[in-house]
Amino acid sequence: MSIVKKTSKFLSYILRHHPETIGLHLDSEGWADVDELLQKAAEQGRDIDRALLLDAVANNDKKRFALSEDGRKIRAQQGHSTGQVAIDYPPQEPPEVLYHGTADRFWPSIREQGLLAKSRHHVHLSGDFDTAVKVGQRHGKVMVLKVLAQKMYQDGHRFYLSGNHVWLADHVPPQYIVVEDGSE
Ligand code: HQG
């Protein structure tokens, strides 16, 4: 694995899940001070300099991280599990449908409960089918679900769009989920 990729994985772990493992403070919007992060990482024997951090941010395949305008702060754009963070993306009107990729073994439970955020803060949805396939493949035999997002929205459910264009919802009740057979 390249050093840039390793750095991205480290940043995901720290900025989304476990900032406390290096004693880093995130504010409620998920921002960490870049200098502090580099210093705390160095204390743990992680040799990350500013150039490497900027490289990991700029070249991340899913644009997982964002820098503040002045470049002094960094945060993960979505996918958090840490209780220290509650990013307040403004609610947005979603398109007619959104997609969620999962593994087919989860279907009996999803059919009963709908889509739950599980360990993350939100259910993650995508605007395109292919992204959902990739997300689902991480879990096993992929199954793509179509979410009737516009109908859900009309019924009063909220949607948010993260800075890296991942659609987020608190919960997707089962009546808005249709199994997608890929024929579209
Ligand atoms: C499933 C990656 C049983 C859900 C991706 C999923 C994404 C249920 C798993 C982002 C369920 C949670 C998020 C229910 C949901 N019963 N299973 N009622 N409700 N599930 O990884 O959406 O690389 O937390 O279907 O690209 O797979 O991290 O969520 O299979 O954008 O940037 O529970 O993570 O991005 O798994 O992936 P995850 P996800 P990053």
Short mmCIF file of C-alpha atoms and ligand atoms in Angstrom, two decimals:
data_model
loop_
_atom_site.label_atom_id
_atom_site.label_comp_id
_atom_site.label_asym_id
_atom_site.label_seq_id
_atom_site.Cartn_x
_atom_site.Cartn_y
_atom_site.Cartn_z
CA MET A 1 0.00 0.00 0.00
CA SER A 2 1.35 3.45 -0.89
CA ILE A 3 2.27 5.89 1.87
CA VAL A 4 -0.50 8.24 0.67
CA LYS A 5 -3.10 5.46 0.95
CA LYS A 6 -1.80 4.49 4.39
CA THR A 7 -2.09 8.11 5.46
CA SER A 8 -5.69 8.26 4.15
CA LYS A 9 -6.61 5.19 6.14
CA PHE A 10 -5.05 6.68 9.25
CA LEU A 11 -6.94 9.95 8.70
CA SER A 12 -10.24 8.05 8.27
CA TYR A 13 -9.65 6.14 11.47
CA ILE A 14 -8.79 9.26 13.46
CA LEU A 15 -11.21 11.78 11.94
CA ARG A 16 -14.24 9.50 11.64
CA HIS A 17 -13.95 6.96 14.38
CA HIS A 18 -11.29 7.22 17.09
CA PRO A 19 -9.70 10.67 17.54
CA GLU A 20 -9.17 9.78 21.20
CA THR A 21 -6.55 7.15 20.35
CA ILE A 22 -4.07 9.97 19.65
CA GLY A 23 -5.68 12.42 22.08
CA LEU A 24 -7.03 14.62 19.30
CA HIS A 25 -9.95 16.97 19.83
CA LEU A 26 -12.59 17.33 17.08
CA ASP A 27 -15.15 20.10 17.31
CA SER A 28 -18.84 19.30 16.92
CA GLU A 29 -18.60 19.86 13.15
CA GLY A 30 -15.77 17.35 12.91
CA TRP A 31 -12.88 19.80 12.45
CA ALA A 32 -9.42 19.12 13.85
CA ASP A 33 -6.50 21.52 13.93
CA VAL A 34 -3.99 20.35 11.28
CA ASP A 35 -0.90 21.28 13.33
CA GLU A 36 -2.29 19.51 16.37
CA LEU A 37 -3.12 16.42 14.31
CA LEU A 38 0.41 16.29 12.83
CA GLN A 39 1.95 16.75 16.25
CA LYS A 40 -0.19 14.07 17.93
CA ALA A 41 0.45 11.69 15.03
CA ALA A 42 4.21 12.28 15.40
CA GLU A 43 3.95 11.49 19.10
CA GLN A 44 2.55 8.09 18.06
CA GLY A 45 5.48 7.53 15.70
CA ARG A 46 3.52 8.43 12.55
CA ASP A 47 5.81 10.32 10.26
CA ILE A 48 3.30 12.50 8.42
CA ASP A 49 4.32 15.94 7.28
CA ARG A 50 2.06 18.65 5.92
CA ALA A 51 2.84 17.83 2.27
CA LEU A 52 1.85 14.19 2.76
CA LEU A 53 -1.36 15.17 4.52
CA LEU A 54 -2.25 17.58 1.68
CA ASP A 55 -1.48 14.84 -0.84
CA ALA A 56 -3.78 12.42 1.01
CA VAL A 57 -6.58 15.00 1.03
CA ALA A 58 -6.21 16.08 -2.61
CA ASN A 59 -5.83 12.60 -4.07
CA ASN A 60 -8.37 10.71 -2.01
CA ASP A 61 -10.49 8.61 -4.38
CA LYS A 62 -13.77 9.57 -2.70
CA LYS A 63 -12.82 13.06 -1.51
CA ARG A 64 -13.31 11.83 2.04
CA PHE A 65 -11.57 14.82 3.65
CA ALA A 66 -11.96 18.58 3.45
CA LEU A 67 -9.68 21.40 4.53
CA SER A 68 -11.01 24.68 5.88
CA GLU A 69 -10.53 27.71 3.63
CA ASP A 70 -7.49 28.88 5.55
CA GLY A 71 -6.01 25.38 5.45
CA ARG A 72 -5.64 25.20 9.21
CA LYS A 73 -8.35 22.65 9.86
CA ILE A 74 -9.28 19.26 8.43
CA ARG A 75 -12.33 17.03 8.71
CA ALA A 76 -13.86 13.90 7.24
CA GLN A 77 -16.87 14.81 5.10
CA GLN A 78 -19.06 11.88 6.16
CA GLY A 79 -18.96 8.34 7.53
CA HIS A 80 -18.35 9.24 11.17
CA SER A 81 -19.09 6.93 14.06
CA THR A 82 -17.51 8.99 16.84
CA GLY A 83 -19.98 10.58 19.24
CA GLN A 84 -17.85 13.77 19.33
CA VAL A 85 -19.19 14.89 15.95
CA ALA A 86 -22.57 15.85 14.51
CA ILE A 87 -22.05 17.56 11.15
CA ASP A 88 -24.94 19.77 10.36
CA TYR A 89 -25.34 19.53 6.59
CA PRO A 90 -28.42 21.50 5.50
CA PRO A 91 -31.42 19.37 4.45
CA GLN A 92 -31.74 19.01 0.67
CA GLU A 93 -34.45 17.84 -1.68
CA PRO A 94 -33.34 14.48 -3.10
CA PRO A 95 -33.81 13.17 -6.66
CA GLU A 96 -36.65 10.80 -7.48
CA VAL A 97 -34.63 7.72 -6.49
CA LEU A 98 -31.39 6.98 -4.67
CA TYR A 99 -29.51 3.69 -4.40
CA HIS A 100 -28.07 1.68 -1.54
CA GLY A 101 -25.73 -1.26 -2.07
CA THR A 102 -25.72 -3.98 0.54
CA ALA A 103 -25.18 -7.74 0.86
CA ASP A 104 -28.07 -10.08 0.14
CA ARG A 105 -27.75 -11.74 3.57
CA PHE A 106 -28.88 -8.46 5.19
CA TRP A 107 -32.10 -8.33 3.18
CA PRO A 108 -34.41 -10.21 5.59
CA SER A 109 -33.49 -7.77 8.33
CA ILE A 110 -33.63 -4.67 6.08
CA ARG A 111 -37.05 -5.72 4.79
CA GLU A 112 -38.29 -5.75 8.39
CA GLN A 113 -36.51 -2.72 9.85
CA GLY A 114 -35.67 -0.60 6.84
CA LEU A 115 -32.16 0.79 6.43
CA LEU A 116 -30.50 1.72 9.71
CA ALA A 117 -27.40 3.86 10.19
CA LYS A 118 -25.73 1.04 12.17
CA SER A 119 -22.39 2.27 13.53
CA ARG A 120 -22.37 5.43 11.41
CA HIS A 121 -24.36 8.62 11.93
CA HIS A 122 -26.46 8.20 8.80
CA VAL A 123 -27.61 5.74 6.18
CA HIS A 124 -25.41 6.32 3.10
CA LEU A 125 -27.12 6.51 -0.31
CA SER A 126 -25.85 7.28 -3.78
CA GLY A 127 -27.35 8.94 -6.82
CA ASP A 128 -26.04 6.29 -9.15
CA PHE A 129 -26.39 2.55 -9.39
CA ASP A 130 -22.69 1.79 -10.02
CA THR A 131 -21.53 3.42 -6.80
CA ALA A 132 -24.10 1.36 -4.90
CA VAL A 133 -22.72 -1.82 -6.46
CA LYS A 134 -19.21 -0.93 -5.26
CA VAL A 135 -20.42 -0.09 -1.75
CA GLY A 136 -22.41 -3.33 -1.52
CA GLN A 137 -19.56 -5.51 -2.75
CA ARG A 138 -17.59 -4.61 0.38
CA HIS A 139 -20.05 -6.68 2.39
CA GLY A 140 -20.49 -9.84 0.28
CA LYS A 141 -22.86 -10.89 -2.49
CA VAL A 142 -24.14 -7.54 -3.60
CA MET A 143 -27.76 -6.51 -3.62
CA VAL A 144 -28.79 -3.05 -4.79
CA LEU A 145 -31.82 -1.41 -3.24
CA LYS A 146 -33.69 1.48 -4.80
CA VAL A 147 -34.92 4.08 -2.33
CA LEU A 148 -38.01 6.08 -3.31
CA ALA A 149 -36.34 9.23 -2.07
CA GLN A 150 -38.67 11.84 -3.50
CA LYS A 151 -41.72 10.07 -2.06
CA MET A 152 -39.98 9.78 1.29
CA TYR A 153 -39.12 13.47 1.16
CA GLN A 154 -42.74 14.39 0.31
CA ASP A 155 -43.78 12.39 3.36
CA GLY A 156 -41.59 14.60 5.56
CA HIS A 157 -38.31 12.67 5.86
CA ARG A 158 -35.10 14.66 5.66
CA PHE A 159 -32.13 14.11 3.37
CA TYR A 160 -28.68 15.68 3.54
CA LEU A 161 -25.91 15.90 0.95
CA SER A 162 -22.35 15.66 2.26
CA GLY A 163 -19.52 17.77 0.88
CA ASN A 164 -18.37 14.79 -1.22
CA HIS A 165 -21.84 14.13 -2.67
CA VAL A 166 -22.95 11.23 -0.54
CA TRP A 167 -26.68 11.37 0.22
CA LEU A 168 -27.49 10.82 3.89
CA ALA A 169 -30.69 9.91 5.72
CA ASP A 170 -31.42 9.10 9.34
CA HIS A 171 -33.44 5.98 8.53
CA VAL A 172 -35.14 4.56 5.45
CA PRO A 173 -38.41 2.83 6.40
CA PRO A 174 -39.11 -0.41 4.50
CA GLN A 175 -42.05 0.94 2.51
CA TYR A 176 -39.67 3.18 0.51
CA ILE A 177 -37.32 0.34 -0.47
CA VAL A 178 -37.56 -1.54 -3.75
CA VAL A 179 -35.20 -4.35 -4.75
CA GLU A 180 -33.38 -3.23 -7.88
CA ASP A 181 -32.77 -6.01 -10.38
CA GLY A 182 -30.25 -4.02 -12.41
CA SER A 183 -32.36 -4.05 -15.57
CA GLU A 184 -32.71 -0.28 -15.76
C1 HQG B 1 -26.49 -2.68 6.44
C2 HQG B 1 -17.98 3.63 2.39
C3 HQG B 1 -29.24 -5.42 8.45
C4 HQG B 1 -26.18 -1.74 5.30
C5 HQG B 1 -18.99 3.47 1.28
C6 HQG B 1 -24.68 -1.92 5.20
C7 HQG B 1 -20.20 4.24 1.76
C8 HQG B 1 -28.52 -3.40 7.65
C9 HQG B 1 -24.25 -2.19 6.62
C10 HQG B 1 -20.01 4.32 3.25
C11 HQG B 1 -29.72 -2.79 8.06
C12 HQG B 1 -23.56 -1.02 7.27
C13 HQG B 1 -21.11 3.59 3.98
C14 HQG B 1 -30.68 -3.59 8.70
C15 HQG B 1 -28.51 -1.28 7.11
N1 HQG B 1 -30.40 -4.90 8.87
N2 HQG B 1 -28.28 -4.71 7.83
N3 HQG B 1 -31.85 -3.10 9.14
N4 HQG B 1 -29.68 -1.48 7.73
N5 HQG B 1 -27.81 -2.44 7.05
O1 HQG B 1 -20.18 0.25 6.04
O2 HQG B 1 -23.61 1.97 3.45
O3 HQG B 1 -14.94 4.03 2.03
O4 HQG B 1 -21.68 1.26 7.84
O5 HQG B 1 -26.87 -2.13 4.13
O6 HQG B 1 -18.52 3.92 0.06
O7 HQG B 1 -22.02 -0.04 3.40
O8 HQG B 1 -15.88 4.51 4.27
O9 HQG B 1 -22.43 1.33 5.50
O10 HQG B 1 -24.38 -3.02 4.38
O11 HQG B 1 -20.29 5.51 1.23
O12 HQG B 1 -15.55 6.37 2.62
O13 HQG B 1 -25.46 -2.44 7.37
O14 HQG B 1 -18.76 3.71 3.54
O15 HQG B 1 -17.27 4.80 2.23
O16 HQG B 1 -22.29 -0.89 6.67
O17 HQG B 1 -21.13 2.23 3.57
P1 HQG B 1 -21.56 0.50 6.58
P2 HQG B 1 -22.37 1.31 3.91
P3 HQG B 1 -15.80 4.94 2.82
#
